[in-house]
Amino acid sequence: MSCDRYVDWNNESEAETFDIRHMTEGRMKGQAFVTLPNIDAAQAALKECHLYRLNSRPMIVAFGKAHT
């Protein structure tokens, strides 16, 4: 799976918006939070990745709220 389908790396604004935070300890260990540049990219990622099997376990993907 590649992020290239969700982010236009030639667009500086999109490249700066993209973010991945992977939790490695504590209560949230094993979870990750991904920020995508727009709603269309987020919807595509959710559709393509929800229940995708990674290391024999299904990924659970859901929309979150943006912190403003």
PDB file of C-alpha atoms in Angstrom:
ATOM      1  CA  MET A   1       0.000   0.000   0.000  1.00  0.00           C
ATOM      2  CA  SER A   2       1.321   3.406  -0.930  1.00  0.00           C
ATOM      3  CA  CYS A   3       0.413   6.885   0.284  1.00  0.00           C
ATOM      4  CA  ASP A   4       1.030   8.235  -3.222  1.00  0.00           C
ATOM      5  CA  ARG A   5      -2.575   7.545  -4.187  1.00  0.00           C
ATOM      6  CA  TYR A   6      -3.819   9.825  -1.381  1.00  0.00           C
ATOM      7  CA  VAL A   7      -1.216  12.625  -1.400  1.00  0.00           C
ATOM      8  CA  ASP A   8       0.131  14.704  -4.288  1.00  0.00           C
ATOM      9  CA  TRP A   9       3.737  15.109  -3.144  1.00  0.00           C
ATOM     10  CA  ASN A  10       4.274  17.868  -5.756  1.00  0.00           C
ATOM     11  CA  ASN A  11       1.641  19.964  -3.973  1.00  0.00           C
ATOM     12  CA  GLU A  12       3.422  21.547  -1.002  1.00  0.00           C
ATOM     13  CA  SER A  13       0.196  22.110   0.927  1.00  0.00           C
ATOM     14  CA  GLU A  14      -0.847  18.452   0.633  1.00  0.00           C
ATOM     15  CA  ALA A  15       2.633  17.211   1.497  1.00  0.00           C
ATOM     16  CA  GLU A  16       2.717  19.375   4.642  1.00  0.00           C
ATOM     17  CA  THR A  17      -0.780  18.268   5.711  1.00  0.00           C
ATOM     18  CA  PHE A  18      -0.021  14.533   5.535  1.00  0.00           C
ATOM     19  CA  ASP A  19       0.957  13.098   8.913  1.00  0.00           C
ATOM     20  CA  ILE A  20       1.212   9.682  10.586  1.00  0.00           C
ATOM     21  CA  ARG A  21       1.411   9.258  14.348  1.00  0.00           C
ATOM     22  CA  HIS A  22       2.057   5.664  15.449  1.00  0.00           C
ATOM     23  CA  MET A  23       1.532   4.965  19.131  1.00  0.00           C
ATOM     24  CA  THR A  24       4.176   2.614  20.530  1.00  0.00           C
ATOM     25  CA  GLU A  25       3.436   2.637  24.240  1.00  0.00           C
ATOM     26  CA  GLY A  26       0.686   3.105  26.778  1.00  0.00           C
ATOM     27  CA  ARG A  27      -3.032   2.653  26.366  1.00  0.00           C
ATOM     28  CA  MET A  28      -2.938   3.529  22.649  1.00  0.00           C
ATOM     29  CA  LYS A  29      -0.086   1.125  21.758  1.00  0.00           C
ATOM     30  CA  GLY A  30      -0.555  -0.375  18.312  1.00  0.00           C
ATOM     31  CA  GLN A  31      -2.835   2.383  17.057  1.00  0.00           C
ATOM     32  CA  ALA A  32      -1.990   5.003  14.467  1.00  0.00           C
ATOM     33  CA  PHE A  33      -3.495   8.311  13.448  1.00  0.00           C
ATOM     34  CA  VAL A  34      -3.201   9.462   9.839  1.00  0.00           C
ATOM     35  CA  THR A  35      -3.960  12.989   8.654  1.00  0.00           C
ATOM     36  CA  LEU A  36      -4.762  13.251   4.954  1.00  0.00           C
ATOM     37  CA  PRO A  37      -4.964  16.458   2.900  1.00  0.00           C
ATOM     38  CA  ASN A  38      -8.675  16.347   2.063  1.00  0.00           C
ATOM     39  CA  ILE A  39     -11.945  14.505   2.609  1.00  0.00           C
ATOM     40  CA  ASP A  40     -11.810  12.700  -0.741  1.00  0.00           C
ATOM     41  CA  ALA A  41      -8.415  11.204   0.100  1.00  0.00           C
ATOM     42  CA  ALA A  42      -9.660  10.198   3.554  1.00  0.00           C
ATOM     43  CA  GLN A  43     -12.750   8.516   2.110  1.00  0.00           C
ATOM     44  CA  ALA A  44     -10.656   6.625  -0.446  1.00  0.00           C
ATOM     45  CA  ALA A  45      -8.207   5.484   2.240  1.00  0.00           C
ATOM     46  CA  LEU A  46     -11.038   4.334   4.485  1.00  0.00           C
ATOM     47  CA  LYS A  47     -12.694   2.399   1.657  1.00  0.00           C
ATOM     48  CA  GLU A  48      -9.450   0.723   0.566  1.00  0.00           C
ATOM     49  CA  CYS A  49      -7.907   0.038   3.973  1.00  0.00           C
ATOM     50  CA  HIS A  50     -10.773  -0.832   6.335  1.00  0.00           C
ATOM     51  CA  LEU A  51     -10.482  -4.535   7.245  1.00  0.00           C
ATOM     52  CA  TYR A  52      -7.271  -4.879   5.197  1.00  0.00           C
ATOM     53  CA  ARG A  53      -5.326  -7.756   6.762  1.00  0.00           C
ATOM     54  CA  LEU A  54      -1.957  -6.621   8.075  1.00  0.00           C
ATOM     55  CA  ASN A  55       0.168  -9.219   9.860  1.00  0.00           C
ATOM     56  CA  SER A  56      -2.865 -11.549   9.861  1.00  0.00           C
ATOM     57  CA  ARG A  57      -5.005  -8.975  11.699  1.00  0.00           C
ATOM     58  CA  PRO A  58      -7.673  -6.734  10.156  1.00  0.00           C
ATOM     59  CA  MET A  59      -7.052  -2.998  10.278  1.00  0.00           C
ATOM     60  CA  ILE A  60      -9.977  -1.041  11.672  1.00  0.00           C
ATOM     61  CA  VAL A  61     -10.188   2.349   9.982  1.00  0.00           C
ATOM     62  CA  ALA A  62     -12.515   5.143  11.071  1.00  0.00           C
ATOM     63  CA  PHE A  63     -12.874   8.877  10.589  1.00  0.00           C
ATOM     64  CA  GLY A  64     -11.771  11.083  13.432  1.00  0.00           C
ATOM     65  CA  LYS A  65     -12.303  14.715  14.254  1.00  0.00           C
ATOM     66  CA  ALA A  66      -9.786  17.298  13.139  1.00  0.00           C
ATOM     67  CA  HIS A  67      -8.254  19.367  15.914  1.00  0.00           C
ATOM     68  CA  THR A  68      -8.636  23.025  15.029  1.00  0.00           C
TER      69      THR A  68
END
